[in-house]
Coordinates of N, CA and C in Angstrom, one line a residue:
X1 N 16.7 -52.1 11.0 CA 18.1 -52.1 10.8 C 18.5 -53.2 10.0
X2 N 19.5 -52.9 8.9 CA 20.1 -53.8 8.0 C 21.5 -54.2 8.2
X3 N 22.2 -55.0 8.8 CA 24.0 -55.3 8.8 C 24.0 -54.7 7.6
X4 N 25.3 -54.3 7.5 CA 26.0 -53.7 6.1 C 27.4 -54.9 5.9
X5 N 28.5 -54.7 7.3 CA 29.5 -54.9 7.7 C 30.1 -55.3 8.9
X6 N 31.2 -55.7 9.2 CA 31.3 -55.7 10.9 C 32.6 -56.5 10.7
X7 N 33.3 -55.3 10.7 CA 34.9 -55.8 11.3 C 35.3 -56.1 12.7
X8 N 35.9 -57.0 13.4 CA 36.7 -57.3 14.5 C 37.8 -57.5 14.3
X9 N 38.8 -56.8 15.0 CA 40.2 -56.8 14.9 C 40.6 -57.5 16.6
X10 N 41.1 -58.3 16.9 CA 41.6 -58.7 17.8 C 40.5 -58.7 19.2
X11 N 38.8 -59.1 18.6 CA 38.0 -59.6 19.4 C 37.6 -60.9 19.9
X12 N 37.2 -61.2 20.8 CA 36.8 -62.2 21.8 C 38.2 -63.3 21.4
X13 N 38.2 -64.1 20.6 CA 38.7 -65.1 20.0 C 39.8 -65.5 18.5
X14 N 39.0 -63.8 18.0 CA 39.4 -63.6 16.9 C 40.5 -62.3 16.7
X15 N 41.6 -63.1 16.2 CA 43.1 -62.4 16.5 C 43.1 -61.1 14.8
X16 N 43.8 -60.2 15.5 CA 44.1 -59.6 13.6 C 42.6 -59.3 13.6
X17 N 42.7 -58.8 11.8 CA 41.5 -58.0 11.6 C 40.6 -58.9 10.8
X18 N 39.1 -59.0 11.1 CA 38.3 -60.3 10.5 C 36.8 -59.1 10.3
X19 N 36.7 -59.6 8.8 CA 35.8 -58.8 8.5 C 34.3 -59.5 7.7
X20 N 33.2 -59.3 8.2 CA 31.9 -60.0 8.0 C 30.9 -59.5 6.8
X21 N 30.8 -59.8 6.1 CA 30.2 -58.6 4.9 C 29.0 -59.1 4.5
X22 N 28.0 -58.4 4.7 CA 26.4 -58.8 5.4 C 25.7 -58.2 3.6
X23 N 26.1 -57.3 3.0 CA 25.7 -56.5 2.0 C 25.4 -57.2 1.2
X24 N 26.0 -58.3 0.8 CA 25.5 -59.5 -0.4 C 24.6 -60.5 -0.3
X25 N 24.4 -60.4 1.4 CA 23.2 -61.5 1.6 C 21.7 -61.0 1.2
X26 N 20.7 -62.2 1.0 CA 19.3 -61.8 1.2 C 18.5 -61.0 2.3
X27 N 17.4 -60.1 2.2 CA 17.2 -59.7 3.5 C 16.8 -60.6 4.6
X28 N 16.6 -62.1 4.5 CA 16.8 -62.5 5.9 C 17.8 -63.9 5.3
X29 N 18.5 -64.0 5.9 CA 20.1 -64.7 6.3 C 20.3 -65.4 7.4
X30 N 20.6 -66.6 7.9 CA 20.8 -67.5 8.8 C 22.6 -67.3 9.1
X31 N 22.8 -66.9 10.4 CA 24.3 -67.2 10.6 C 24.5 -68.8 11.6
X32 N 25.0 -69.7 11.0 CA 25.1 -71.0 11.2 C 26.5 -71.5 11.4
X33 N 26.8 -72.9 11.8 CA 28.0 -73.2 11.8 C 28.3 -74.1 13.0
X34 N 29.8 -74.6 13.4 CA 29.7 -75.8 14.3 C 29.7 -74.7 15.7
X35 N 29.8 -75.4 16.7 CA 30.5 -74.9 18.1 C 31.5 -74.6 17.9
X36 N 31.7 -73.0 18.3 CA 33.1 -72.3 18.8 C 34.1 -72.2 17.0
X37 N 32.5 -71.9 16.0 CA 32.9 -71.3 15.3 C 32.9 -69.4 14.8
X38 N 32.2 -69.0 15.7 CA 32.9 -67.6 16.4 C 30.8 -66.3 16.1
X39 N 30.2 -67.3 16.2 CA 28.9 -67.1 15.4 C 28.3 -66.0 16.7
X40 N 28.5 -66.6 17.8 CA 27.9 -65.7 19.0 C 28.9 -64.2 19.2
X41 N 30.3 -64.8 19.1 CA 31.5 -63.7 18.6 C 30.7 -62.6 17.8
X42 N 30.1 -62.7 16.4 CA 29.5 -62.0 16.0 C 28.4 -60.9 16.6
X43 N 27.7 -61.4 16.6 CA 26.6 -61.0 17.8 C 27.4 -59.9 19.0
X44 N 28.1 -60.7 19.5 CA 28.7 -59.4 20.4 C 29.6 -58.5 20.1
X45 N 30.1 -58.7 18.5 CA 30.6 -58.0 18.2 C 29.9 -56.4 17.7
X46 N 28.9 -56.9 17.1 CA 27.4 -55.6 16.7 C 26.9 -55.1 18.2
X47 N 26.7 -55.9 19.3 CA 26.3 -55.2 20.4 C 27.2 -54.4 21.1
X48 N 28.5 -54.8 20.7 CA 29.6 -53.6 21.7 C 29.7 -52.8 20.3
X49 N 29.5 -52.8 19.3 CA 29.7 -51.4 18.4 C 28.6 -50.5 18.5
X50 N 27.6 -51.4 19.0 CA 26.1 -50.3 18.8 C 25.9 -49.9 20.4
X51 N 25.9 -50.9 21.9 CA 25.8 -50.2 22.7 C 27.0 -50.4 23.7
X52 N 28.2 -50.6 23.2 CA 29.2 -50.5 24.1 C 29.7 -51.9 25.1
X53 N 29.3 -52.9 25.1 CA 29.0 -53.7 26.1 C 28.6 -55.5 25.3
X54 N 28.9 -56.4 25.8 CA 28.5 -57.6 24.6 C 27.6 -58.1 25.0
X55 N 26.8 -59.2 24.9 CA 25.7 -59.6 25.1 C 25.6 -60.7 26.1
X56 N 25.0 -60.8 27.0 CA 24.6 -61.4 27.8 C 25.6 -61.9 29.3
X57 N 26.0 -63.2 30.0 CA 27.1 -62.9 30.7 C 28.5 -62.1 30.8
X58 N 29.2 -62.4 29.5 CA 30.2 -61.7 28.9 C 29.9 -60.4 29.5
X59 N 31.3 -60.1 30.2 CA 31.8 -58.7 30.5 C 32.5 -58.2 29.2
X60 N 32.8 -56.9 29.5 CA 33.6 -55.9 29.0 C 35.2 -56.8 28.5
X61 N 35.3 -57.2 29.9 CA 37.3 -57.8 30.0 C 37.0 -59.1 28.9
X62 N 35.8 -59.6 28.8 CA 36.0 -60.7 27.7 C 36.1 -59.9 26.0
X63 N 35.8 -58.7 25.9 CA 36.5 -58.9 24.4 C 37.9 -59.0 23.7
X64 N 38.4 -58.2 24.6 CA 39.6 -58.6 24.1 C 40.0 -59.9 24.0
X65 N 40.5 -60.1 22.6 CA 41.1 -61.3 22.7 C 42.3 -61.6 23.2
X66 N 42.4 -63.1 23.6 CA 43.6 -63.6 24.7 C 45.1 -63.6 23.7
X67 N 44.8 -63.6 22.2 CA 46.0 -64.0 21.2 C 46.7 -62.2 21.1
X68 N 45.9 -61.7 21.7 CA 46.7 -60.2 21.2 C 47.6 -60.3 22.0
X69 N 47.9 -60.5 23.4 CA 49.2 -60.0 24.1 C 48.6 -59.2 25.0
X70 N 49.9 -58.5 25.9 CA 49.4 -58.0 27.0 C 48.7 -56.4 26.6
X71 N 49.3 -56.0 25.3 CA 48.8 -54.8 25.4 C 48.6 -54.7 23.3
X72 N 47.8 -53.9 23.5 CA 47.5 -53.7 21.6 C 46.0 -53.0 21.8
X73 N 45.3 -53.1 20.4 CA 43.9 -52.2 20.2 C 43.2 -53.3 20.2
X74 N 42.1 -53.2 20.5 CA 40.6 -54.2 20.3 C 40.2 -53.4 19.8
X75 N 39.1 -53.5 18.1 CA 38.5 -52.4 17.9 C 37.2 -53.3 16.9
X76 N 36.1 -52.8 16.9 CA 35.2 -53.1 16.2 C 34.6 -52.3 15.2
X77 N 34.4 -52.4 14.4 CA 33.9 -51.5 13.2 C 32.5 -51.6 12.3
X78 N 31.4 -51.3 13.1 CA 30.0 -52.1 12.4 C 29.4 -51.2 11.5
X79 N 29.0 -51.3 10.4 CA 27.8 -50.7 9.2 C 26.9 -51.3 9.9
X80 N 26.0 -50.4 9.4 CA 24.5 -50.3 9.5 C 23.3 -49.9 8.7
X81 N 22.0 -49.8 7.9 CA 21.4 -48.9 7.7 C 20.2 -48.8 8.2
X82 N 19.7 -48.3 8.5 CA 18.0 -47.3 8.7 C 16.9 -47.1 7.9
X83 N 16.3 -47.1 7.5 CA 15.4 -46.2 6.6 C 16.3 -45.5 5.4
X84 N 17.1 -46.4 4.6 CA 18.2 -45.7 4.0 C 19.2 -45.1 3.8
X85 N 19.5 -44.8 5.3 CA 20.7 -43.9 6.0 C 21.7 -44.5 6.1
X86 N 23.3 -45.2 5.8 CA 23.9 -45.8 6.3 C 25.0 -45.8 7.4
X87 N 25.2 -45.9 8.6 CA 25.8 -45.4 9.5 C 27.0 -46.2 9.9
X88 N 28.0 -46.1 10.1 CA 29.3 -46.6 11.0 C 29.4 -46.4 12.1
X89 N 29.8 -47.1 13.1 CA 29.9 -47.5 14.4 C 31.5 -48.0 14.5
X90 N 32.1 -47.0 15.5 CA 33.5 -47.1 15.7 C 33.6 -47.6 16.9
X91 N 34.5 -49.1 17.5 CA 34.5 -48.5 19.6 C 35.8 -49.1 19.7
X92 N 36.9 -48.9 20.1 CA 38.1 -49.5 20.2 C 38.2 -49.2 22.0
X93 N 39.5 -50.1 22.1 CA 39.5 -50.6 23.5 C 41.0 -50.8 23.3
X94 N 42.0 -49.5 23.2 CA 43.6 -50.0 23.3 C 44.3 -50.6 24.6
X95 N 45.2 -51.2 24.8 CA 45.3 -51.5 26.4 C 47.1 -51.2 26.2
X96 N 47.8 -50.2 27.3 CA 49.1 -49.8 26.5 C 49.4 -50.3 28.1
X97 N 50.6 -50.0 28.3 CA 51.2 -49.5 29.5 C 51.9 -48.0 29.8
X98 N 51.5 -47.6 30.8 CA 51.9 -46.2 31.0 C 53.4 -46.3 31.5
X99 N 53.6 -44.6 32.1 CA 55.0 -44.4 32.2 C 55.9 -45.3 33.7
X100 N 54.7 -45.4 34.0 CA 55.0 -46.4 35.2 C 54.8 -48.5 34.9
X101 N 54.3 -48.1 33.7 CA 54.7 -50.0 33.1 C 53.4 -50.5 33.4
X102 N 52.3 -49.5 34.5 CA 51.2 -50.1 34.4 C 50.5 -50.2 33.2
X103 N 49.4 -51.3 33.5 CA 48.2 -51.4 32.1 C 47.5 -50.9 32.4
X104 N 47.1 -50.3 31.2 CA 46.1 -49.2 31.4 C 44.8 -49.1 30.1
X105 N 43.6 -49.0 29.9 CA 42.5 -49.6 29.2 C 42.2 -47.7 28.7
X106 N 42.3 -47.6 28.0 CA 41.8 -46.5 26.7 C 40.6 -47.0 25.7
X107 N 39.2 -46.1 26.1 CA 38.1 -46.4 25.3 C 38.1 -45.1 24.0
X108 N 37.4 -45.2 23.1 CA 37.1 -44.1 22.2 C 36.2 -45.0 21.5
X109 N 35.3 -44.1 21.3 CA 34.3 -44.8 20.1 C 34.0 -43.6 18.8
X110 N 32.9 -43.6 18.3 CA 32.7 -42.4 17.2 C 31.1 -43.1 16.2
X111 N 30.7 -42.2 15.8 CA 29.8 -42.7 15.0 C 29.5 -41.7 13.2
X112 N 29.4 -42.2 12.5 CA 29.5 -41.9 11.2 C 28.4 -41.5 10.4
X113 N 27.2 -40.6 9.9 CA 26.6 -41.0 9.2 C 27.5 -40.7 7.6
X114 N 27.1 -42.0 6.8 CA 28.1 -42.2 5.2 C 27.2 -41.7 4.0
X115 N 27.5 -41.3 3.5 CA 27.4 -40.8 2.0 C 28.4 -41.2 1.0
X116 N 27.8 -41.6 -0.3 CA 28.4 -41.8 -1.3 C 30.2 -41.4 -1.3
X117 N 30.2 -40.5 -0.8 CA 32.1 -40.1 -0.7 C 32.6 -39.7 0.4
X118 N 32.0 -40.0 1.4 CA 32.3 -39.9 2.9 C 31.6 -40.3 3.5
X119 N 32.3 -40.6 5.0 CA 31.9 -40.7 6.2 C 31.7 -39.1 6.9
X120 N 30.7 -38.8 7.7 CA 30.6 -37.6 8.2 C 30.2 -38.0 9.7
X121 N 31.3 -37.1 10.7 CA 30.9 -37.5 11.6 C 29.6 -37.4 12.7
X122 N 29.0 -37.6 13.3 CA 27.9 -37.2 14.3 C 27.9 -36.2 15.3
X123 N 28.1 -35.3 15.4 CA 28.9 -34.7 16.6 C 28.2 -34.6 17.7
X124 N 26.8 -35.1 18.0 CA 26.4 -34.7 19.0 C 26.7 -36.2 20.2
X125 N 27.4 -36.7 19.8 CA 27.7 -38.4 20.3 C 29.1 -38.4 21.2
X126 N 29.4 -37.2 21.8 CA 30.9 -37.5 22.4 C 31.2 -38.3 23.9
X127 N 29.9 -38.9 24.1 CA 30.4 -39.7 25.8 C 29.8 -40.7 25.2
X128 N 30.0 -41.9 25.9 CA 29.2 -42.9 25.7 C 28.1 -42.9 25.7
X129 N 27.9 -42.3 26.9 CA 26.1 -42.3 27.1 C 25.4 -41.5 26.2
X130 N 25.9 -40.7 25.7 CA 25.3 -40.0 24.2 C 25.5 -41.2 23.6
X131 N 25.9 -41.6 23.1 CA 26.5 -42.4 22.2 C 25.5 -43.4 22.2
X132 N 25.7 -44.4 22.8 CA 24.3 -45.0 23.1 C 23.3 -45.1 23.1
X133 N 22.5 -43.4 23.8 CA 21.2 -42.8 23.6 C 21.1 -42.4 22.1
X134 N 22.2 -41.9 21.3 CA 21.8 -41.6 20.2 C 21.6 -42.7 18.9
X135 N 22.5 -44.2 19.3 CA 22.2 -45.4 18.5 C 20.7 -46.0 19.2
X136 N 20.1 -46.0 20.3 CA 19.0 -46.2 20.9 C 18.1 -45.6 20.0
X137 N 18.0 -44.2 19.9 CA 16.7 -43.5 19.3 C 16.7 -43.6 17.7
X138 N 18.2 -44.1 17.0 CA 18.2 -44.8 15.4 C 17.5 -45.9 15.4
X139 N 17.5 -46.8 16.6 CA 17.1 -48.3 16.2 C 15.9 -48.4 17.2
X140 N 15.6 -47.3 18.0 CA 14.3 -47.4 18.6 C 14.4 -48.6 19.9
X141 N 15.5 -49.2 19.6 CA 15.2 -50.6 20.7 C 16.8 -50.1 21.5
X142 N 16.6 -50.1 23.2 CA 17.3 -49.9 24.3 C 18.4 -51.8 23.8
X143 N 19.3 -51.7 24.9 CA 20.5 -53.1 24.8 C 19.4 -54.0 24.8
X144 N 18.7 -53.9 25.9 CA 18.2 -54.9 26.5 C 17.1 -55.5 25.4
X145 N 16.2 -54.3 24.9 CA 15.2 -55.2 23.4 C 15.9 -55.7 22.6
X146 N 17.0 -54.8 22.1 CA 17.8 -55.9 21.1 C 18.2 -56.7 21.5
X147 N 18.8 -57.1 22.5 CA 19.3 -58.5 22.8 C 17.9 -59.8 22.7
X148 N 16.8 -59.3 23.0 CA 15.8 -59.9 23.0 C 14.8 -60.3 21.8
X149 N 15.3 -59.1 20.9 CA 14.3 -59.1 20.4 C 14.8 -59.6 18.3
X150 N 15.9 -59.0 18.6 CA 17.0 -59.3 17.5 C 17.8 -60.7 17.7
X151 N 18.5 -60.3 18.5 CA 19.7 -61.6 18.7 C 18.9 -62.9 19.7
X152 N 18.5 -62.7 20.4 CA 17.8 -63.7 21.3 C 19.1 -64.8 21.6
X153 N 19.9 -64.1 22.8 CA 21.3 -65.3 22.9 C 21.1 -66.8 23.4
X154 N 21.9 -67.6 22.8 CA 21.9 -68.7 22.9 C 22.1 -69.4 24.7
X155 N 20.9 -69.8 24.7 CA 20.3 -70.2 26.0 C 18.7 -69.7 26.2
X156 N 18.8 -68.5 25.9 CA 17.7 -67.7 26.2 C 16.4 -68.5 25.5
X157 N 16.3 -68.5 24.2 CA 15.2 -69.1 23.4 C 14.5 -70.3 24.2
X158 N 15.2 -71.3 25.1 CA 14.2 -71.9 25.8 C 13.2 -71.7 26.4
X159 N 13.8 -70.5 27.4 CA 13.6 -69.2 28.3 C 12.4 -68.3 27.9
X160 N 12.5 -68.0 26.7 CA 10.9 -67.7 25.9 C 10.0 -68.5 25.7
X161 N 10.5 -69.9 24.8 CA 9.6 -70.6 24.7 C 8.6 -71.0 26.0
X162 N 9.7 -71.2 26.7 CA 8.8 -71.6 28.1 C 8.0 -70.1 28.8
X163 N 8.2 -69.1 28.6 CA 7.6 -67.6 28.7 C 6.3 -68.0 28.8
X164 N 5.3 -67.6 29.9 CA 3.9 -67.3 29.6 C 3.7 -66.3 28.6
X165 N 1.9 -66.2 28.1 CA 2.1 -66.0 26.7 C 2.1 -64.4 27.0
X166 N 1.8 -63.6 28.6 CA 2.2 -62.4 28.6 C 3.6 -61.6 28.7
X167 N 4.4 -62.6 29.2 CA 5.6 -62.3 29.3 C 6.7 -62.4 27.8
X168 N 6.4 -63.4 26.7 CA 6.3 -63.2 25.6 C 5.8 -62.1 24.6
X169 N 4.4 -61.8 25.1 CA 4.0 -60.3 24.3 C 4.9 -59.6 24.7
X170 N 5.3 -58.8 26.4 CA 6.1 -58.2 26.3 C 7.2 -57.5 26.0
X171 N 8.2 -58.7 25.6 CA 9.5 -59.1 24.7 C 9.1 -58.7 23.4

């Protein structure tokens, strides 16, 4: 798998629409920077577009960001490609109030495969758990390898290093 892109509009920290553009870099790229310059933000921004969910403690209720207000869209927008294929990854998280003033949390997600003059959508992806299973068997690796095996979250790398060396192969 190659980043392409990866929009956040009013995720974790980051207010409004903030967009990452991975296409210009070399094939291997370092994402660097001081503390609580939004780098891990990233990272969970690609794991809730690809399996719904962000990476590591972080719940669900942490992406929204705190600058939106009580109610608006959280939405993430990630490219991807494959073996040449390039795919989009849609998952928004509106939060409205209903007719009764309650809050109320609305998911939808969607997946793309793109061509030169479109996006076409995937249709066999309409629950999450499709959805999921079907970004799973593109990238071959379940949340849990990727998180391990791609992202490796900040804490964790001690946690390997110190890994016996079977529990390492495993990973």
């Amino acid at each position: 798998m190659k980043p392409v892109s990866l929009l956040l509009s009013n995720f974790g920290p980051f207010v409004d629409e903030q967009i990452v553009r991975f296409d210009n870099l070399d094939e291997i790229f370092l994402i660097s920077g001081p503390t609580g310059s939004g780098k891990t933000t990233i990272f969970d921004g690609m794991l809730y577009a690809l399996y719904g969910s962000p990476a590591g403690t972080r719940g669900e209720q942490d992406i929204k960001s705190n600058f939106m207000g009580e109610t608006g869209e959280t939405e993430v927008v990630f490219e991807f490609s494959v073996k040449g294929v390039v795919y989009k990854v849609e998952r928004k998280l509106t939060v409205r109030k209903n007719r009764k003033g309650h809050i109320v949390d609305e998911k939808s997600q969607a997946i793309y495969r793109k061509n030169k003059e479109q996006s076409v959508p995937v249709d066999e992806t309409g629950t999450l758990t499709k959805l999921n299973e079907y970004i799973s068997n593109i990238l071959h690796l379940s949340k849990d390898e990727f998180s391990k095996i791609i992202i490796l979250p900040q804490g964790e790398f001690q946690k390997f290093l110190e890994e016996e060396s079977s529990g390492r192969e495993k990973i």
